[in-house]
Amino acid sequence: MKEIVLSDGTKVTMREPLVRDMRAVESFASPSEKEISLISNLTGLLIEELDSLTLKEYGKLQDRLKDFL
């Protein structure tokens, strides 16, 4: 598990993806929807919460996801 600290001090924990996580997002057509859904699964954040992040904050989550992949 990796912890990401957002600029407002919120701590988000991201677990390592499992094969079932990858399978759960296979049906999404666009790569961005797959990534958002995967990050949502791994952090427990709702997609609506991810939608409210700035691109800089979302980039922190993307970077952590890339570390796992």
PDB file of N, CA and C in Angstrom:
ATOM      1  N   MET A   1       0.839  -1.177   0.000  1.00  0.00           N
ATOM      2  CA  MET A   1       0.000   0.000   0.000  1.00  0.00           C
ATOM      3  C   MET A   1       0.884   1.240   0.000  1.00  0.00           C
ATOM      4  N   LYS A   2       0.398   2.231  -0.692  1.00  0.00           N
ATOM      5  CA  LYS A   2       1.125   3.495  -0.749  1.00  0.00           C
ATOM      6  C   LYS A   2       0.207   4.604  -0.307  1.00  0.00           C
ATOM      7  N   GLU A   3       0.770   5.541   0.435  1.00  0.00           N
ATOM      8  CA  GLU A   3      -0.006   6.680   0.901  1.00  0.00           C
ATOM      9  C   GLU A   3       0.363   7.911   0.076  1.00  0.00           C
ATOM     10  N   ILE A   4      -0.646   8.626  -0.363  1.00  0.00           N
ATOM     11  CA  ILE A   4      -0.465   9.852  -1.137  1.00  0.00           C
ATOM     12  C   ILE A   4      -1.068  10.981  -0.316  1.00  0.00           C
ATOM     13  N   VAL A   5      -0.300  12.065  -0.140  1.00  0.00           N
ATOM     14  CA  VAL A   5      -0.797  13.220   0.594  1.00  0.00           C
ATOM     15  C   VAL A   5      -1.160  14.293  -0.426  1.00  0.00           C
ATOM     16  N   LEU A   6      -2.423  14.692  -0.418  1.00  0.00           N
ATOM     17  CA  LEU A   6      -2.891  15.739  -1.320  1.00  0.00           C
ATOM     18  C   LEU A   6      -2.563  17.105  -0.734  1.00  0.00           C
ATOM     19  N   SER A   7      -2.651  18.131  -1.540  1.00  0.00           N
ATOM     20  CA  SER A   7      -2.238  19.467  -1.107  1.00  0.00           C
ATOM     21  C   SER A   7      -3.044  20.002   0.071  1.00  0.00           C
ATOM     22  N   ASP A   8      -4.272  19.519   0.263  1.00  0.00           N
ATOM     23  CA  ASP A   8      -5.073  19.974   1.406  1.00  0.00           C
ATOM     24  C   ASP A   8      -4.806  19.147   2.661  1.00  0.00           C
ATOM     25  N   GLY A   9      -3.832  18.239   2.584  1.00  0.00           N
ATOM     26  CA  GLY A   9      -3.467  17.413   3.727  1.00  0.00           C
ATOM     27  C   GLY A   9      -4.178  16.074   3.788  1.00  0.00           C
ATOM     28  N   THR A  10      -5.153  15.872   2.902  1.00  0.00           N
ATOM     29  CA  THR A  10      -5.870  14.599   2.858  1.00  0.00           C
ATOM     30  C   THR A  10      -4.897  13.482   2.498  1.00  0.00           C
ATOM     31  N   LYS A  11      -4.974  12.388   3.262  1.00  0.00           N
ATOM     32  CA  LYS A  11      -4.129  11.225   2.983  1.00  0.00           C
ATOM     33  C   LYS A  11      -4.975  10.165   2.293  1.00  0.00           C
ATOM     34  N   VAL A  12      -4.501   9.714   1.147  1.00  0.00           N
ATOM     35  CA  VAL A  12      -5.189   8.688   0.367  1.00  0.00           C
ATOM     36  C   VAL A  12      -4.272   7.475   0.294  1.00  0.00           C
ATOM     37  N   THR A  13      -4.824   6.327   0.603  1.00  0.00           N
ATOM     38  CA  THR A  13      -4.064   5.086   0.526  1.00  0.00           C
ATOM     39  C   THR A  13      -4.457   4.346  -0.737  1.00  0.00           C
ATOM     40  N   MET A  14      -3.446   3.894  -1.480  1.00  0.00           N
ATOM     41  CA  MET A  14      -3.684   3.123  -2.700  1.00  0.00           C
ATOM     42  C   MET A  14      -3.052   1.749  -2.519  1.00  0.00           C
ATOM     43  N   ARG A  15      -3.864   0.729  -2.708  1.00  0.00           N
ATOM     44  CA  ARG A  15      -3.341  -0.637  -2.618  1.00  0.00           C
ATOM     45  C   ARG A  15      -2.840  -1.091  -3.988  1.00  0.00           C
ATOM     46  N   GLU A  16      -2.049  -2.134  -3.968  1.00  0.00           N
ATOM     47  CA  GLU A  16      -1.524  -2.693  -5.210  1.00  0.00           C
ATOM     48  C   GLU A  16      -2.653  -3.352  -5.999  1.00  0.00           C
ATOM     49  N   PRO A  17      -2.695  -3.125  -7.321  1.00  0.00           N
ATOM     50  CA  PRO A  17      -3.754  -3.731  -8.135  1.00  0.00           C
ATOM     51  C   PRO A  17      -3.633  -5.252  -8.191  1.00  0.00           C
ATOM     52  N   LEU A  18      -4.785  -5.881  -8.226  1.00  0.00           N
ATOM     53  CA  LEU A  18      -4.871  -7.325  -8.439  1.00  0.00           C
ATOM     54  C   LEU A  18      -5.383  -7.566  -9.857  1.00  0.00           C
ATOM     55  N   VAL A  19      -5.239  -8.776 -10.325  1.00  0.00           N
ATOM     56  CA  VAL A  19      -5.734  -9.116 -11.655  1.00  0.00           C
ATOM     57  C   VAL A  19      -7.224  -8.797 -11.757  1.00  0.00           C
ATOM     58  N   ARG A  20      -7.969  -9.073 -10.691  1.00  0.00           N
ATOM     59  CA  ARG A  20      -9.410  -8.806 -10.735  1.00  0.00           C
ATOM     60  C   ARG A  20      -9.714  -7.321 -10.916  1.00  0.00           C
ATOM     61  N   ASP A  21      -8.823  -6.449 -10.435  1.00  0.00           N
ATOM     62  CA  ASP A  21      -9.016  -5.012 -10.646  1.00  0.00           C
ATOM     63  C   ASP A  21      -8.882  -4.666 -12.128  1.00  0.00           C
ATOM     64  N   MET A  22      -7.913  -5.263 -12.774  1.00  0.00           N
ATOM     65  CA  MET A  22      -7.715  -5.014 -14.206  1.00  0.00           C
ATOM     66  C   MET A  22      -8.907  -5.561 -15.000  1.00  0.00           C
ATOM     67  N   ARG A  23      -9.390  -6.719 -14.606  1.00  0.00           N
ATOM     68  CA  ARG A  23     -10.537  -7.302 -15.295  1.00  0.00           C
ATOM     69  C   ARG A  23     -11.796  -6.465 -15.100  1.00  0.00           C
ATOM     70  N   ALA A  24     -11.901  -5.825 -13.944  1.00  0.00           N
ATOM     71  CA  ALA A  24     -13.094  -5.030 -13.643  1.00  0.00           C
ATOM     72  C   ALA A  24     -13.219  -3.797 -14.540  1.00  0.00           C
ATOM     73  N   VAL A  25     -12.104  -3.334 -15.078  1.00  0.00           N
ATOM     74  CA  VAL A  25     -12.146  -2.123 -15.918  1.00  0.00           C
ATOM     75  C   VAL A  25     -12.002  -2.425 -17.404  1.00  0.00           C
ATOM     76  N   GLU A  26     -11.924  -3.693 -17.774  1.00  0.00           N
ATOM     77  CA  GLU A  26     -11.752  -4.074 -19.179  1.00  0.00           C
ATOM     78  C   GLU A  26     -12.870  -3.570 -20.082  1.00  0.00           C
ATOM     79  N   SER A  27     -14.067  -3.468 -19.558  1.00  0.00           N
ATOM     80  CA  SER A  27     -15.219  -3.133 -20.397  1.00  0.00           C
ATOM     81  C   SER A  27     -15.286  -1.648 -20.779  1.00  0.00           C
ATOM     82  N   PHE A  28     -14.507  -0.808 -20.114  1.00  0.00           N
ATOM     83  CA  PHE A  28     -14.525   0.618 -20.444  1.00  0.00           C
ATOM     84  C   PHE A  28     -13.783   0.851 -21.752  1.00  0.00           C
ATOM     85  N   ALA A  29     -14.375   1.670 -22.605  1.00  0.00           N
ATOM     86  CA  ALA A  29     -13.803   1.900 -23.933  1.00  0.00           C
ATOM     87  C   ALA A  29     -12.569   2.809 -23.892  1.00  0.00           C
ATOM     88  N   SER A  30     -12.648   3.890 -23.131  1.00  0.00           N
ATOM     89  CA  SER A  30     -11.544   4.860 -23.175  1.00  0.00           C
ATOM     90  C   SER A  30     -10.507   4.563 -22.096  1.00  0.00           C
ATOM     91  N   PRO A  31      -9.247   4.788 -22.424  1.00  0.00           N
ATOM     92  CA  PRO A  31      -8.177   4.573 -21.444  1.00  0.00           C
ATOM     93  C   PRO A  31      -8.353   5.436 -20.187  1.00  0.00           C
ATOM     94  N   SER A  32      -8.856   6.655 -20.338  1.00  0.00           N
ATOM     95  CA  SER A  32      -9.014   7.518 -19.167  1.00  0.00           C
ATOM     96  C   SER A  32     -10.095   6.981 -18.231  1.00  0.00           C
ATOM     97  N   GLU A  33     -11.175   6.448 -18.776  1.00  0.00           N
ATOM     98  CA  GLU A  33     -12.223   5.865 -17.937  1.00  0.00           C
ATOM     99  C   GLU A  33     -11.710   4.622 -17.216  1.00  0.00           C
ATOM    100  N   LYS A  34     -10.893   3.829 -17.900  1.00  0.00           N
ATOM    101  CA  LYS A  34     -10.297   2.654 -17.266  1.00  0.00           C
ATOM    102  C   LYS A  34      -9.426   3.079 -16.092  1.00  0.00           C
ATOM    103  N   GLU A  35      -8.596   4.082 -16.330  1.00  0.00           N
ATOM    104  CA  GLU A  35      -7.676   4.543 -15.291  1.00  0.00           C
ATOM    105  C   GLU A  35      -8.426   5.129 -14.097  1.00  0.00           C
ATOM    106  N   ILE A  36      -9.409   5.963 -14.352  1.00  0.00           N
ATOM    107  CA  ILE A  36     -10.183   6.577 -13.267  1.00  0.00           C
ATOM    108  C   ILE A  36     -10.887   5.499 -12.447  1.00  0.00           C
ATOM    109  N   SER A  37     -11.485   4.535 -13.110  1.00  0.00           N
ATOM    110  CA  SER A  37     -12.177   3.459 -12.396  1.00  0.00           C
ATOM    111  C   SER A  37     -11.201   2.602 -11.599  1.00  0.00           C
ATOM    112  N   LEU A  38     -10.040   2.351 -12.172  1.00  0.00           N
ATOM    113  CA  LEU A  38      -9.024   1.563 -11.470  1.00  0.00           C
ATOM    114  C   LEU A  38      -8.543   2.306 -10.223  1.00  0.00           C
ATOM    115  N   ILE A  39      -8.244   3.591 -10.364  1.00  0.00           N
ATOM    116  CA  ILE A  39      -7.806   4.378  -9.209  1.00  0.00           C
ATOM    117  C   ILE A  39      -8.901   4.413  -8.152  1.00  0.00           C
ATOM    118  N   SER A  40     -10.137   4.530  -8.577  1.00  0.00           N
ATOM    119  CA  SER A  40     -11.259   4.508  -7.635  1.00  0.00           C
ATOM    120  C   SER A  40     -11.284   3.181  -6.870  1.00  0.00           C
ATOM    121  N   ASN A  41     -11.125   2.078  -7.569  1.00  0.00           N
ATOM    122  CA  ASN A  41     -11.113   0.750  -6.928  1.00  0.00           C
ATOM    123  C   ASN A  41      -9.969   0.616  -5.933  1.00  0.00           C
ATOM    124  N   LEU A  42      -8.810   1.156  -6.285  1.00  0.00           N
ATOM    125  CA  LEU A  42      -7.611   0.956  -5.467  1.00  0.00           C
ATOM    126  C   LEU A  42      -7.539   1.888  -4.268  1.00  0.00           C
ATOM    127  N   THR A  43      -8.233   3.016  -4.339  1.00  0.00           N
ATOM    128  CA  THR A  43      -8.181   3.992  -3.246  1.00  0.00           C
ATOM    129  C   THR A  43      -9.449   4.010  -2.399  1.00  0.00           C
ATOM    130  N   GLY A  44     -10.550   3.521  -2.955  1.00  0.00           N
ATOM    131  CA  GLY A  44     -11.820   3.609  -2.258  1.00  0.00           C
ATOM    132  C   GLY A  44     -12.504   4.952  -2.440  1.00  0.00           C
ATOM    133  N   LEU A  45     -11.893   5.839  -3.223  1.00  0.00           N
ATOM    134  CA  LEU A  45     -12.521   7.126  -3.516  1.00  0.00           C
ATOM    135  C   LEU A  45     -13.605   6.926  -4.568  1.00  0.00           C
ATOM    136  N   LEU A  46     -14.669   7.673  -4.434  1.00  0.00           N
ATOM    137  CA  LEU A  46     -15.723   7.636  -5.446  1.00  0.00           C
ATOM    138  C   LEU A  46     -15.246   8.349  -6.702  1.00  0.00           C
ATOM    139  N   ILE A  47     -15.783   7.954  -7.843  1.00  0.00           N
ATOM    140  CA  ILE A  47     -15.425   8.618  -9.102  1.00  0.00           C
ATOM    141  C   ILE A  47     -15.750  10.103  -9.016  1.00  0.00           C
ATOM    142  N   GLU A  48     -16.841  10.451  -8.343  1.00  0.00           N
ATOM    143  CA  GLU A  48     -17.208  11.858  -8.174  1.00  0.00           C
ATOM    144  C   GLU A  48     -16.144  12.613  -7.378  1.00  0.00           C
ATOM    145  N   GLU A  49     -15.528  11.939  -6.409  1.00  0.00           N
ATOM    146  CA  GLU A  49     -14.454  12.567  -5.636  1.00  0.00           C
ATOM    147  C   GLU A  49     -13.224  12.774  -6.510  1.00  0.00           C
ATOM    148  N   LEU A  50     -12.917  11.802  -7.352  1.00  0.00           N
ATOM    149  CA  LEU A  50     -11.786  11.946  -8.266  1.00  0.00           C
ATOM    150  C   LEU A  50     -12.046  13.063  -9.263  1.00  0.00           C
ATOM    151  N   ASP A  51     -13.282  13.180  -9.723  1.00  0.00           N
ATOM    152  CA  ASP A  51     -13.646  14.243 -10.664  1.00  0.00           C
ATOM    153  C   ASP A  51     -13.438  15.629 -10.066  1.00  0.00           C
ATOM    154  N   SER A  52     -13.492  15.736  -8.749  1.00  0.00           N
ATOM    155  CA  SER A  52     -13.356  17.028  -8.070  1.00  0.00           C
ATOM    156  C   SER A  52     -11.905  17.422  -7.816  1.00  0.00           C
ATOM    157  N   LEU A  53     -10.968  16.513  -8.073  1.00  0.00           N
ATOM    158  CA  LEU A  53      -9.559  16.824  -7.856  1.00  0.00           C
ATOM    159  C   LEU A  53      -9.021  17.721  -8.972  1.00  0.00           C
ATOM    160  N   THR A  54      -8.020  18.502  -8.639  1.00  0.00           N
ATOM    161  CA  THR A  54      -7.312  19.248  -9.683  1.00  0.00           C
ATOM    162  C   THR A  54      -6.473  18.252 -10.479  1.00  0.00           C
ATOM    163  N   LEU A  55      -6.052  18.651 -11.644  1.00  0.00           N
ATOM    164  CA  LEU A  55      -5.212  17.755 -12.447  1.00  0.00           C
ATOM    165  C   LEU A  55      -3.885  17.467 -11.750  1.00  0.00           C
ATOM    166  N   LYS A  56      -3.373  18.443 -11.017  1.00  0.00           N
ATOM    167  CA  LYS A  56      -2.121  18.236 -10.277  1.00  0.00           C
ATOM    168  C   LYS A  56      -2.305  17.155  -9.216  1.00  0.00           C
ATOM    169  N   GLU A  57      -3.421  17.223  -8.486  1.00  0.00           N
ATOM    170  CA  GLU A  57      -3.697  16.221  -7.456  1.00  0.00           C
ATOM    171  C   GLU A  57      -3.940  14.850  -8.088  1.00  0.00           C
ATOM    172  N   TYR A  58      -4.699  14.810  -9.168  1.00  0.00           N
ATOM    173  CA  TYR A  58      -4.960  13.547  -9.851  1.00  0.00           C
ATOM    174  C   TYR A  58      -3.652  12.961 -10.376  1.00  0.00           C
ATOM    175  N   GLY A  59      -2.752  13.827 -10.818  1.00  0.00           N
ATOM    176  CA  GLY A  59      -1.449  13.377 -11.305  1.00  0.00           C
ATOM    177  C   GLY A  59      -0.666  12.616 -10.246  1.00  0.00           C
ATOM    178  N   LYS A  60      -0.815  13.007  -8.973  1.00  0.00           N
ATOM    179  CA  LYS A  60      -0.153  12.277  -7.887  1.00  0.00           C
ATOM    180  C   LYS A  60      -0.666  10.842  -7.812  1.00  0.00           C
ATOM    181  N   LEU A  61      -1.974  10.694  -7.989  1.00  0.00           N
ATOM    182  CA  LEU A  61      -2.562   9.344  -7.970  1.00  0.00           C
ATOM    183  C   LEU A  61      -2.121   8.546  -9.196  1.00  0.00           C
ATOM    184  N   GLN A  62      -2.048   9.203 -10.343  1.00  0.00           N
ATOM    185  CA  GLN A  62      -1.577   8.529 -11.556  1.00  0.00           C
ATOM    186  C   GLN A  62      -0.141   8.036 -11.373  1.00  0.00           C
ATOM    187  N   ASP A  63       0.693   8.881 -10.784  1.00  0.00           N
ATOM    188  CA  ASP A  63       2.091   8.496 -10.564  1.00  0.00           C
ATOM    189  C   ASP A  63       2.196   7.266  -9.687  1.00  0.00           C
ATOM    190  N   ARG A  64       1.406   7.208  -8.627  1.00  0.00           N
ATOM    191  CA  ARG A  64       1.438   6.043  -7.724  1.00  0.00           C
ATOM    192  C   ARG A  64       0.946   4.798  -8.453  1.00  0.00           C
ATOM    193  N   LEU A  65      -0.079   4.952  -9.269  1.00  0.00           N
ATOM    194  CA  LEU A  65      -0.573   3.811 -10.038  1.00  0.00           C
ATOM    195  C   LEU A  65       0.523   3.287 -10.965  1.00  0.00           C
ATOM    196  N   LYS A  66       1.233   4.191 -11.618  1.00  0.00           N
ATOM    197  CA  LYS A  66       2.319   3.785 -12.521  1.00  0.00           C
ATOM    198  C   LYS A  66       3.413   3.034 -11.761  1.00  0.00           C
ATOM    199  N   ASP A  67       3.663   3.432 -10.496  1.00  0.00           N
ATOM    200  CA  ASP A  67       4.657   2.725  -9.677  1.00  0.00           C
ATOM    201  C   ASP A  67       4.293   1.259  -9.520  1.00  0.00           C
ATOM    202  N   PHE A  68       2.995   0.965  -9.424  1.00  0.00           N
ATOM    203  CA  PHE A  68       2.545  -0.413  -9.275  1.00  0.00           C
ATOM    204  C   PHE A  68       2.625  -1.183 -10.587  1.00  0.00           C
ATOM    205  N   LEU A  69       2.455  -0.488 -11.700  1.00  0.00           N
ATOM    206  CA  LEU A  69       2.417  -1.167 -12.984  1.00  0.00           C
ATOM    207  C   LEU A  69       3.800  -1.220 -13.582  1.00  0.00           C
TER     208      LEU A  69
END
